Amino acid sequence: MADATDNPQTSKKPLLTDINTLRERARAHLRDGAVTQGYRGDREKVISLLNEALATEIVCTLRYRYHYYMASGINAKSIAAEFLEHANEEQAHSDLLAKRITQLGGKPNFNPEGLTTRSHAEYVEGDSLVEMIEENLVAERIAIDSYREAVQYIGDDDPTSRRVLEDILAQEEEHAEDLGTMLEDLGRKGEPSEVALKAAKKR
Ligand SMILES: [Fe+2]
Ligand SMILES: [Fe+2]
């Protein structure tokens, strides 16, 4: 059973981590399970995997909701509406995961303590509208990668959990596409990312 004590994510991290590190961290837990054949289809392992996804969804809900309230500027109205829609969809994902965890006889972990450590995606506020969109896009891309790997990990061992994860994955891909379109509408596609520039400055 995974908890904060055996998780490498507990070490102190800077607020902004580059995408490769974030992705590597997101994969670390899954890789542990995949190398040991005996863990395949293990109920406890699936529950722990679903709980990590649940933590990710809660963090994403909170981040989108924060962005909904903080979005301001010329293009803010439609973007804020989109943030709210995503927040509500991430909340719905949390519910699907929690339901599946209980079906498997596990306990959905809603404990606020250690939430950001359990989550694959980070809670980053962002200073501008563009930065908010970019941070959400980073988080969605992490979610897409970890859901895809979770689906592959589960394989045919647990078709119901797999279907839940696949449905969520499809919606995360829609979210990422929406955010890409928002950047395009703001004329920011192809320009250096504010998030990357900020991270580079901190280094
Ligand atoms: Fe989600
Ligand atoms: Fe999403």
Short mmCIF file of C-alpha atoms and ligand atoms in Angstrom, two decimals:
data_model
loop_
_atom_site.label_atom_id
_atom_site.label_comp_id
_atom_site.label_asym_id
_atom_site.label_seq_id
_atom_site.Cartn_x
_atom_site.Cartn_y
_atom_site.Cartn_z
CA MET A 1 0.00 0.00 0.00
CA ALA A 2 1.51 3.32 -1.00
CA ASP A 3 1.55 6.19 1.40
CA ALA A 4 3.47 9.39 1.90
CA THR A 5 6.28 7.59 3.73
CA ASP A 6 7.42 5.45 0.83
CA ASN A 7 6.75 8.03 -1.81
CA PRO A 8 9.73 9.85 -3.39
CA GLN A 9 7.46 12.83 -3.92
CA THR A 10 7.73 13.76 -0.24
CA SER A 11 11.09 15.48 -0.72
CA LYS A 12 10.94 19.27 -0.85
CA LYS A 13 10.45 20.44 -4.43
CA PRO A 14 10.56 23.90 -5.94
CA LEU A 15 7.16 25.29 -6.90
CA LEU A 16 7.81 24.95 -10.60
CA THR A 17 9.29 21.73 -11.87
CA ASP A 18 10.08 21.13 -15.52
CA ILE A 19 7.74 18.90 -17.49
CA ASN A 20 10.20 16.01 -17.80
CA THR A 21 10.67 15.79 -14.03
CA LEU A 22 6.92 16.05 -13.49
CA ARG A 23 6.26 13.28 -15.96
CA GLU A 24 8.99 11.10 -14.53
CA ARG A 25 7.55 11.57 -11.06
CA ALA A 26 4.08 10.71 -12.35
CA ARG A 27 5.38 7.49 -13.82
CA ALA A 28 7.61 6.43 -10.93
CA HIS A 29 4.92 4.64 -8.97
CA LEU A 30 3.54 2.79 -11.97
CA ARG A 31 6.99 1.66 -13.04
CA ASP A 32 7.50 0.05 -9.63
CA GLY A 33 4.40 -2.02 -10.12
CA ALA A 34 5.03 -2.94 -13.72
CA VAL A 35 8.46 -4.47 -13.09
CA THR A 36 7.06 -7.04 -10.67
CA GLN A 37 4.86 -9.52 -12.48
CA GLY A 38 3.26 -10.63 -9.20
CA TYR A 39 1.71 -7.18 -8.72
CA ARG A 40 -0.31 -7.29 -11.94
CA GLY A 41 -4.03 -7.16 -11.25
CA ASP A 42 -3.38 -6.83 -7.54
CA ARG A 43 -6.45 -5.27 -5.94
CA GLU A 44 -4.51 -3.21 -3.41
CA LYS A 45 -2.26 -1.91 -6.17
CA VAL A 46 -5.23 -0.91 -8.33
CA ILE A 47 -6.84 0.85 -5.36
CA SER A 48 -3.61 2.72 -4.66
CA LEU A 49 -3.36 3.70 -8.32
CA LEU A 50 -6.97 4.92 -8.31
CA ASN A 51 -6.28 6.90 -5.12
CA GLU A 52 -3.34 8.66 -6.77
CA ALA A 53 -5.64 9.56 -9.65
CA LEU A 54 -8.24 10.76 -7.13
CA ALA A 55 -5.67 13.07 -5.48
CA THR A 56 -4.74 14.40 -8.94
CA GLU A 57 -8.39 15.13 -9.74
CA ILE A 58 -8.95 16.94 -6.42
CA VAL A 59 -5.86 19.12 -6.97
CA CYS A 60 -6.99 19.84 -10.56
CA THR A 61 -10.48 20.76 -9.35
CA LEU A 62 -9.03 23.21 -6.83
CA ARG A 63 -6.60 24.73 -9.32
CA TYR A 64 -9.25 25.24 -12.01
CA ARG A 65 -11.65 26.69 -9.46
CA TYR A 66 -8.98 29.13 -8.24
CA HIS A 67 -8.32 30.13 -11.85
CA TYR A 68 -12.04 30.61 -12.44
CA TYR A 69 -12.18 33.21 -9.67
CA MET A 70 -8.86 34.83 -10.55
CA ALA A 71 -9.17 35.10 -14.33
CA SER A 72 -9.34 38.73 -15.35
CA GLY A 73 -8.62 40.77 -18.48
CA ILE A 74 -10.05 41.28 -21.96
CA ASN A 75 -10.44 37.61 -22.84
CA ALA A 76 -11.19 36.47 -19.33
CA LYS A 77 -14.93 35.88 -19.44
CA SER A 78 -15.03 32.96 -21.86
CA ILE A 79 -11.81 31.51 -20.46
CA ALA A 80 -13.11 31.72 -16.88
CA ALA A 81 -16.25 29.90 -17.99
CA GLU A 82 -14.09 27.18 -19.49
CA PHE A 83 -12.06 26.92 -16.26
CA LEU A 84 -15.28 26.44 -14.30
CA GLU A 85 -16.49 23.77 -16.70
CA HIS A 86 -13.19 21.91 -16.37
CA ALA A 87 -13.31 22.27 -12.56
CA ASN A 88 -16.72 20.63 -12.49
CA GLU A 89 -15.61 17.84 -14.83
CA GLU A 90 -12.53 17.13 -12.69
CA GLN A 91 -14.89 16.94 -9.70
CA ALA A 92 -16.99 14.40 -11.58
CA HIS A 93 -13.84 12.39 -12.29
CA SER A 94 -13.09 12.34 -8.54
CA ASP A 95 -16.54 10.90 -7.93
CA LEU A 96 -16.09 8.17 -10.55
CA LEU A 97 -12.74 7.17 -9.04
CA ALA A 98 -14.04 7.23 -5.45
CA LYS A 99 -16.98 5.08 -6.47
CA ARG A 100 -14.72 2.53 -8.14
CA ILE A 101 -12.35 2.47 -5.13
CA THR A 102 -15.23 1.59 -2.82
CA GLN A 103 -16.47 -1.06 -5.28
CA LEU A 104 -13.07 -2.69 -4.95
CA GLY A 105 -13.36 -2.64 -1.18
CA GLY A 106 -10.95 0.26 -0.71
CA LYS A 107 -11.25 3.64 0.93
CA PRO A 108 -11.15 6.76 -1.24
CA ASN A 109 -8.45 9.00 0.22
CA PHE A 110 -9.93 12.49 0.59
CA ASN A 111 -7.52 13.44 3.36
CA PRO A 112 -6.26 16.98 2.69
CA GLU A 113 -3.02 16.07 4.45
CA GLY A 114 -0.48 14.96 1.86
CA LEU A 115 -2.88 15.69 -1.00
CA THR A 116 -0.36 17.55 -3.14
CA THR A 117 2.20 14.81 -2.51
CA ARG A 118 -0.19 12.09 -3.67
CA SER A 119 -1.27 14.08 -6.72
CA HIS A 120 0.58 13.67 -9.99
CA ALA A 121 -0.24 17.21 -11.10
CA GLU A 122 0.76 20.30 -9.13
CA TYR A 123 -1.24 23.16 -7.71
CA VAL A 124 0.27 26.20 -9.41
CA GLU A 125 -1.60 29.49 -9.28
CA GLY A 126 0.01 31.37 -12.18
CA ASP A 127 0.16 35.16 -12.40
CA SER A 128 -1.41 35.90 -15.77
CA LEU A 129 -4.23 34.44 -17.84
CA VAL A 130 -1.70 32.87 -20.22
CA GLU A 131 0.24 31.40 -17.34
CA MET A 132 -2.94 29.93 -15.85
CA ILE A 133 -3.81 28.28 -19.16
CA GLU A 134 -0.28 26.97 -19.52
CA GLU A 135 -0.21 25.55 -15.99
CA ASN A 136 -3.50 23.79 -16.64
CA LEU A 137 -2.13 22.42 -19.89
CA VAL A 138 0.95 21.08 -18.08
CA ALA A 139 -1.33 19.38 -15.54
CA GLU A 140 -3.59 17.92 -18.24
CA ARG A 141 -0.61 16.51 -20.11
CA ILE A 142 0.62 14.87 -16.92
CA ALA A 143 -2.87 13.46 -16.31
CA ILE A 144 -3.06 12.16 -19.89
CA ASP A 145 0.27 10.36 -19.55
CA SER A 146 -0.50 8.85 -16.17
CA TYR A 147 -4.02 7.72 -17.16
CA ARG A 148 -2.67 6.15 -20.34
CA GLU A 149 -0.07 4.27 -18.34
CA ALA A 150 -2.61 3.23 -15.73
CA VAL A 151 -4.83 1.81 -18.51
CA GLN A 152 -1.86 -0.10 -19.91
CA TYR A 153 -0.89 -1.33 -16.46
CA ILE A 154 -4.37 -2.67 -15.70
CA GLY A 155 -4.66 -4.26 -19.14
CA ASP A 156 -7.32 -6.99 -19.11
CA ASP A 157 -7.03 -7.65 -15.37
CA ASP A 158 -9.80 -5.27 -14.30
CA PRO A 159 -12.00 -4.18 -17.24
CA THR A 160 -14.26 -1.97 -15.11
CA SER A 161 -11.45 0.09 -13.58
CA ARG A 162 -9.90 0.27 -17.01
CA ARG A 163 -13.11 1.61 -18.55
CA VAL A 164 -13.39 4.28 -15.84
CA LEU A 165 -9.79 5.36 -16.50
CA GLU A 166 -10.28 5.31 -20.29
CA ASP A 167 -13.39 7.51 -20.06
CA ILE A 168 -11.55 10.00 -17.87
CA LEU A 169 -8.52 9.91 -20.18
CA ALA A 170 -10.70 10.83 -23.16
CA GLN A 171 -12.03 13.86 -21.30
CA GLU A 172 -8.53 14.96 -20.20
CA GLU A 173 -7.54 14.92 -23.86
CA GLU A 174 -10.50 17.17 -24.63
CA HIS A 175 -9.41 19.51 -21.83
CA ALA A 176 -5.88 19.70 -23.22
CA GLU A 177 -7.28 20.44 -26.66
CA ASP A 178 -9.51 23.21 -25.23
CA LEU A 179 -6.52 24.81 -23.51
CA GLY A 180 -4.47 24.62 -26.72
CA THR A 181 -7.29 26.39 -28.54
CA MET A 182 -7.40 29.07 -25.82
CA LEU A 183 -3.69 29.78 -26.30
CA GLU A 184 -4.26 29.90 -30.05
CA ASP A 185 -7.13 32.36 -29.61
CA LEU A 186 -4.89 34.55 -27.48
CA GLY A 187 -2.32 34.43 -30.28
CA ARG A 188 0.17 32.73 -27.98
CA LYS A 189 0.74 29.51 -29.84
CA GLY A 190 4.32 29.22 -31.07
CA GLU A 191 5.52 31.93 -28.69
CA PRO A 192 7.85 30.97 -25.85
CA SER A 193 5.78 29.78 -22.93
CA GLU A 194 5.54 32.07 -19.89
CA VAL A 195 5.77 29.07 -17.61
CA ALA A 196 8.98 27.84 -19.27
CA LEU A 197 10.52 31.34 -19.24
CA LYS A 198 9.73 31.75 -15.56
CA ALA A 199 11.16 28.33 -14.74
CA ALA A 200 14.33 29.14 -16.71
CA LYS A 201 14.75 32.41 -14.78
CA LYS A 202 14.54 30.58 -11.47
CA ARG A 203 17.29 28.15 -12.42
FE FE B 1 -9.89 14.90 -14.59
FE FE B 2 -8.73 17.65 -17.09
#
